[in-house]
Amino acid sequence: MIQTLFGTVEKEPSLLERLKAGVEKTRSGLVSALDTAVHGRKEIDADVLDDIEYTLISADLGVRTTEEILTRIRDSAERHQLNDAGEIKGLIREQLLEILAASERAPARVEEPPAVVLVVGVNGSGKTTTIGKLAHRFKNEERSVLLCAADTFRAAAIEQLEIWGERTGSPVIRQSAGSDPSAVLFDSLNAARARKADYVIVDTAGRLQTKENLMAELQKMSRTARKVIPDAPHEVLLVLDATTGQNGLEQARKFTETSGVTGIVLAKLDGTAKGGIVVAIARELNLPIRYVGVGEKIDDLLPFDAEKFIASLFE
Amino acid sequence: MFDNLSEKLQRVFKNLRGEGKLTAENMESALREIRMALLEADVNFRVVKQLIENIKVKATGEEVLSALSPSQQVIKIVHEELIKILGSHESKLRFANESPTVFLIVGLQGSGKTTSTGKLARWLSKNGHRPQMVSVDVYRPAAREQLSVIGREIGQPVYPGAAEEKLPLDLARSARREAVNSGRDVLLVDTAGRLHIDDQLMTELQDLKGQLNPVEILFVADAMTGQDAVKSADEFHKRLGITGVILTKMDGDARGGAALSIRHVTGQPLKFVGVGEKFDALEPFHPDRAANRILGMGDILSFIEKAEEAIDKKQAFEMQRKLIENDFTLEDFRDQLRQIRKLGPLQNILGMMPKMGILKELKDAKVDEKEITHVVAIIDSMTPRERANHMIINGSRRRRIAKGSGTTVQEVNQLLKQYAQARKMMKSFSGGLLGRKMGKMKLPAGFPFGEMPKF
């Protein structure tokens, strides 16, 4: 079952296969590299640990998470729970699953539509594309979707969203470029109510998390949303580029502080052997991952499931 | 830019400061921390490994100078190694003998190609060139529209493409013809974002290269990229032979480790860094200055250049005289604030200051641009007499000023208090150094405008 804002829907039968295809790069980067690191070695010595450290750091897991994993390997080896370098992979798999599963959380159920999904992130992380794919996904769940073009800053952002609106058959509420994003949001929510839309997906302008005035703008948008729908936004998704390094942690931290992120979308995972930053985010900020983007096609956005995800990597 | 990395390294150096000399032991822990700092800044693992190895050899080898303290020694060594990786001086754009020179802008999705293309066109036009732009991104929705909007905004031409031109090659060729016809000397070709593993699109780029014979192939990289930066840069380099790198989004808190890694792996220089949302926020990259900044030595050179651009020398001189003679009125105060604003966002300027010593505290001074706007508004609402002599501003005048400027009496009071303090402090300035108090004070009184004319 897949949890949505309106309860559960049937799980996609081919999810594991599609995930596998999508994370092929990561599998070859992380898991195959681990295989190479322990291949033909029996003893767990400094060399093996060195190679493993290299592999984990290279996958953007971050120094802290990597150290933690290495400490566990060392401890287990000392206590003779781990006797063979070949067993290390299993231990790492276990730990990754543990971290990712610990932060998993179903979204809060929305009793009465419209459910408002605010999509935020730094410039170029893939927000608009993710929104297009999300709209497609919700449509397939037989829900009506309304898109809100609240990125009024970037050149042609509105046009880009409108193209996605056409592709997915979702109406787009827009104003002219440069207008107040909160005003567009206000209009959109009222329109969604009037048209009885199930979902409103709100596209916001990309912003670096250090720009305080822009972060304040997001807070204003949330306040505006609450004026129309008291418990909105129901979901705040932070779109993260899978190639992002340790800065991803800062992004997640600051966006959560200011706009109450409820979940992560890991975009562009198909292009990179990395994406380890989500492990660090799950571990340090306890934020669930909601979706992973695994390709350029409209249905290349898959729901995240820790167990399936790890399985697709390690099997 | 580089602030986080710089901060971490500072701590390492500080710890070494108490040591009498470099030993294997104290180096060990310092190196471990340097390594951690670099890895957390997303510098590539292999690059870090090599860097640490080099530092180790140098620090424990014969190059140790007894004249320096251990921390100075380590700073010197790290600095040398950083320069070795980053290169020692700015590498400028090259141009073809025959116009138009073609620049190909390539990179992964979302790295900032289109924005960088616009910024580069703007920079070129400011530096005596006549750029022409074209987007050959026929894939991403509204990508070409985006460049057109940017072109209109910065007032530089974008080749729109005819209805039947659907292929990147056709678009690029026509754009070149257009550039020749309209006497443009540089053609910027904004390409589609692609994953480095996308074979078909890479081939398309190779075709573009073959047809257009670009002088520069600029790889646009996101400063926030992690360990993957090396891989994608390397792949683009292998397929296309990139000639330089534009590192974008350096105005955030990204630690910029990618800058080190990409240079190290491709051997190609960083040519520009993107440092803001506006179209003039693109700066030539100075590796030596960046190394200084990473090590917390500040980037005074860039600061001076900026100041020279924005500040009227005569006015600055006049200001200095006034300060010395304690003739500094609220009007001068306002002018000074306006000049500072011309330098760009305050946070950027503070970032250029050396992090050692007293100025370090300034970093934590909360910079609120709005506050400056308010202060200027308050002073604007005063009568000339009030500006010349703040002593006459009594309660009813304060209420009027607050009303006129849309602020509160409290804010007016605060400003007057700060101004009085600043005046007092400037009086004691003749020694030159900033008082310790300044860093802790709120802007605007906390900003060292008294120091400005000296640069």
CSV table of C-alpha atoms in Angstrom, one decimal, chain A residues 213 216, chain B residues 341 367-376:
chain,number,residue,atom,x,y,z
A,213,ASN,CA,14.1,37.5,3.0
A,216,ALA,CA,10.4,34.8,5.0
B,341,ARG,CA,24.6,49.9,-0.3
B,367,VAL,CA,22.9,42.3,8.7
B,368,ASP,CA,19.4,43.5,7.9
B,369,GLU,CA,19.2,45.4,4.7
B,370,LYS,CA,15.8,46.6,5.6
B,371,GLU,CA,17.1,48.3,8.7
B,372,ILE,CA,19.3,50.4,6.5
B,373,THR,CA,16.3,51.4,4.4
B,374,HIS,CA,14.5,52.4,7.6
B,375,VAL,CA,17.4,54.4,8.8
B,376,VAL,CA,17.6,56.2,5.5
